Amino acid sequence: MINLSINGQACRARNGMTILEAATENGFHIPTLCFLKGVNGIGSCRMCVVEVEGYERLLAACSTGVREGMVITTDSDKLTDYRRRMLKLLLSNHNLDCMSCASNGRCELQKLCNEYGVEHADRQGSRVNIEKKLPILDSNPYISYDPSKCIHCQRCISICHRIACNGSIKSGRLGNYHIVEAPFGTDYKSTSCESCGNCASVCPTGALILKREKEYREWEVKKVLTTCPHCATGCQFYLVVKDNRIVNVEAADGPANHKRLCVKGRNASFDFVQSPDRLKKPLIKDRESGTFREASWEEAISYTARRFMELKDKYGSESLAGFACSRSSNEDVYMLQKMVRCCFGTNTTDNCARVCHSASVTGLAKTLGSGAMTNPIHDITHDVDVIMLVGSNPEEAHPVVGMQIRQAVKRGTRLIVVDPREIGLARVADIHIKLRPGTNVAFANGMLNVMINEDLYDHDYVEKNVEGFDELKAAVSEYTPEKVAEICHIDKDMLTEAARMYATAGKAPIIYCLGVTEHSTGTEGVMSMSNMAVICGKIGREGCGVNPLRGQNNVQGACDMGAMSTDYPGYQKVDNEAARLKFEKAWGVSLNPEQGLRATEVFPAAIEGRIKGLFICGEDPMVSDPDTTHIIKALESMEFVVVQDLFMTKTAEYADVVLPAKSFAEKEGTFTNTERRIQRIRKAVTLDGEMRADTDIIIDLMNAMGYKQPYLTPAQIMDEIAQLTPGYHGVSFERLDAGESLQWPCPEKGHPGTPIMHVGHPARGKALLYPARFKEAKELPDSEYPFILMTGRILYHYNAFSMTSRSEGLMELEKEGYIELNYSDADSLGIKTGDTVRVSSRRGTIEAKARVGRKVSKGETWMPFHFPDSPVNMITNAALDEFARIPEYKVCAVRLEKKQQ
Ligand code: SF4
Ligand code: SF4
Ligand code: SF4
């Protein structure tokens, strides 16, 4: 610490601080325009100048460090005069029309002019002519750039390059002048810009704006802090509300996003909420005519309850099932599984984790004792030596995590990408292992083989914290780099290099996603990831761990809340008598001791006539589950199907009753993000219609089915969850609303939560090394179906399309499905980019537009699964993993033909 004087007051500051930081920390205000903490400190606006004793000239506070004994003045006549002159200089080149400017009321230039009494420039500046030559760029659906309002502070350029790490907006030159080259002109689609809007969020003027900001003035709105409803990164933002209508989203400084947002979070988090397509009244179908009619809530509740109880009486509890929604809140999911267990009398409840990360839940629980991400996002993307990214494309599926990985690479972190596709991050990776789809276990065994043979593993950790090392060593001994190179179609030296890089790094997280889990050997793939981290002692430490990036916003919470056929809330096993007795006592019913069916087993059981009634909250298996034909058959086989949703989804069309639910913006609750962080969602608007919160609907149904469930608010439901769920014991709305950020396990009220799991030792005592052996995918290419098809997500859409398709801008950015092919395959089939391709598997044929390139290898293809015009799950394979019953979305065999026009 050093001593200094600011405005005559003795102050202390840390050595290395700037004058601006020291003054701010000691409570002094220094005006700034270009400065942005941690992002931009170029000192170009000259507003932050201060007087320092001993210096004749004024110094920029943002870029001058403090020194012992400095005597600083931040406010004086001289400074006021100087700042006024600087503001007039800016205005001399500025198109000053505040009345019609979108920034009016929030503009930092306007505020400073106000503060310093500057109304206009004294003369016209030399830039004005140059600005007139530059067009307004507003072809991007969301963002526009008006050069005549730009003060060249470079905040936008700095945030795009250093925080979003995209480098799409640049500094250019026109004659003698610096200009901003913004990617929002007519060619915006051919730029690398992701339309994330982070640049617009930091513009201090009205130069770079989100177009919708024109629709309101700052003083007309309220801002409601909430959690993004899309992916499980769990970004925090404010919904900006004017007259009971959401008009914008503004990023908040959340622990996972640090003020960043992606294109979906910033631009597509409210169009769907206010869509005219929202279901507004309960609907009951006349089975004979197949048409829906509107019904009152009273009728819909009593009819639904009666039909389920009739089926229970006729066929027994095991004939019923209920799926929870991984996009709805923890409180909704908790009540749904409680309804299934207490009213239906079965444990056949599940959520969409079954088709995305059930292999992580099962695999990591088996090896480490807890099936969740071990470390926080910030911890594994900042100050780490190596990141090993396996089967994960975070730039598209978890974009704010992707931005942080790009940032880590820029700072010097080495990156190993293991992926069959040349994803964006592969281009900046030190090593890209472009392995054959479905060979993750062989790859991991090859890595383990090198680590053990070259003695790169952590003997001490293995000795103290591990069981099964000898079995693993024996199992991987046959997976030599040569053999693995042959299985995976990779270079053996690259494998060896990757093993050395990961094993010898100080801090090195493994981050993985659906490329590991969505296989018939998904659980073994997950356990193989765990094996690598465990033998290297990279568990329970900062910047390490095994980190599955969960898919939907609350899929972690849906599993935590017990929407699983095997587990009560908090992963307490249904076949554990003590756990069952505990829940029986709390809920006042006797519970079924048998495990239920998993979601992927429910549909075959329905076709066989064993499942007769199904309650589906918010899921759309017609789009999201593999082999759609068998889903249709299952839905048609059941006697009674209820769908509770925001929209008339493809699945809802097959329902007998459709119940209109409220979205995340219309209710209170919590989501748990991928890093186990429990975060609030808050009510922002009340919309026209009879939509109801899921918990309210479920509570009414429970009472109508004869279970006395008192009405509880979401906060009271969380109290019940906390009482029964050890990892959530210390969680309450009160703590969250007081600003605490809690990651489970949070075992008691005063507990701060657990950012890093398995510290000291793995949760199960000792980590289990599971000796997985490589098995081929269930369906391999042959002469009839010679290509491998993989599926996945893209940046601009989210899962079953029902939310993002309601956003016009996203539809403009990407509106139809496609198939990626390798150049050489395309050549031999006579296919060019843009041609329509017929894609056939053993389960059907669909069509998609070709995108030819080198992203996929020869013999392999890839399609996004969102688009109804190319419904790829018509043709994917429903083959299931032995442990978690997760389907093999990532490998099936297909035939390709160019469609003749
Ligand atoms: S950018 Fe600011 S100062 Fe310029 S016209 Fe807009 S509100 Fe006024
Ligand atoms: S929208 Fe995002 S990617 Fe595009 S220029 Fe702005 S910050 Fe960069
Ligand atoms: S990264 Fe995910 S959580 Fe964050 S804004 Fe984007 S979609 Fe929302």
mmCIF file of C-alpha atoms in Angstrom, residues 79 98 154 390 506 597 691 773 829 852 872 879:
data_model
loop_
_atom_site.group_PDB
_atom_site.id
_atom_site.type_symbol
_atom_site.label_atom_id
_atom_site.label_comp_id
_atom_site.label_asym_id
_atom_site.label_seq_id
_atom_site.Cartn_x
_atom_site.Cartn_y
_atom_site.Cartn_z
ATOM 1 C CA LEU A 79 -9.798 20.888 -14.922
ATOM 2 C CA CYS A 98 -30.497 14.231 -28.925
ATOM 3 C CA GLN A 154 -12.677 2.309 -29.154
ATOM 4 C CA VAL A 390 -13.757 -32.899 -25.938
ATOM 5 C CA GLY A 506 -0.327 -27.338 -13.805
ATOM 6 C CA LEU A 597 -38.676 -46.217 -16.531
ATOM 7 C CA MET A 691 -51.663 -18.924 -18.757
ATOM 8 C CA ARG A 773 -13.079 -50.922 -23.495
ATOM 9 C CA LEU A 829 -21.799 -37.158 -55.541
ATOM 10 C CA VAL A 852 -19.674 -28.218 -48.704
ATOM 11 C CA VAL A 872 -33.077 -34.801 -38.569
ATOM 12 C CA ALA A 879 -29.956 -47.145 -29.919
#
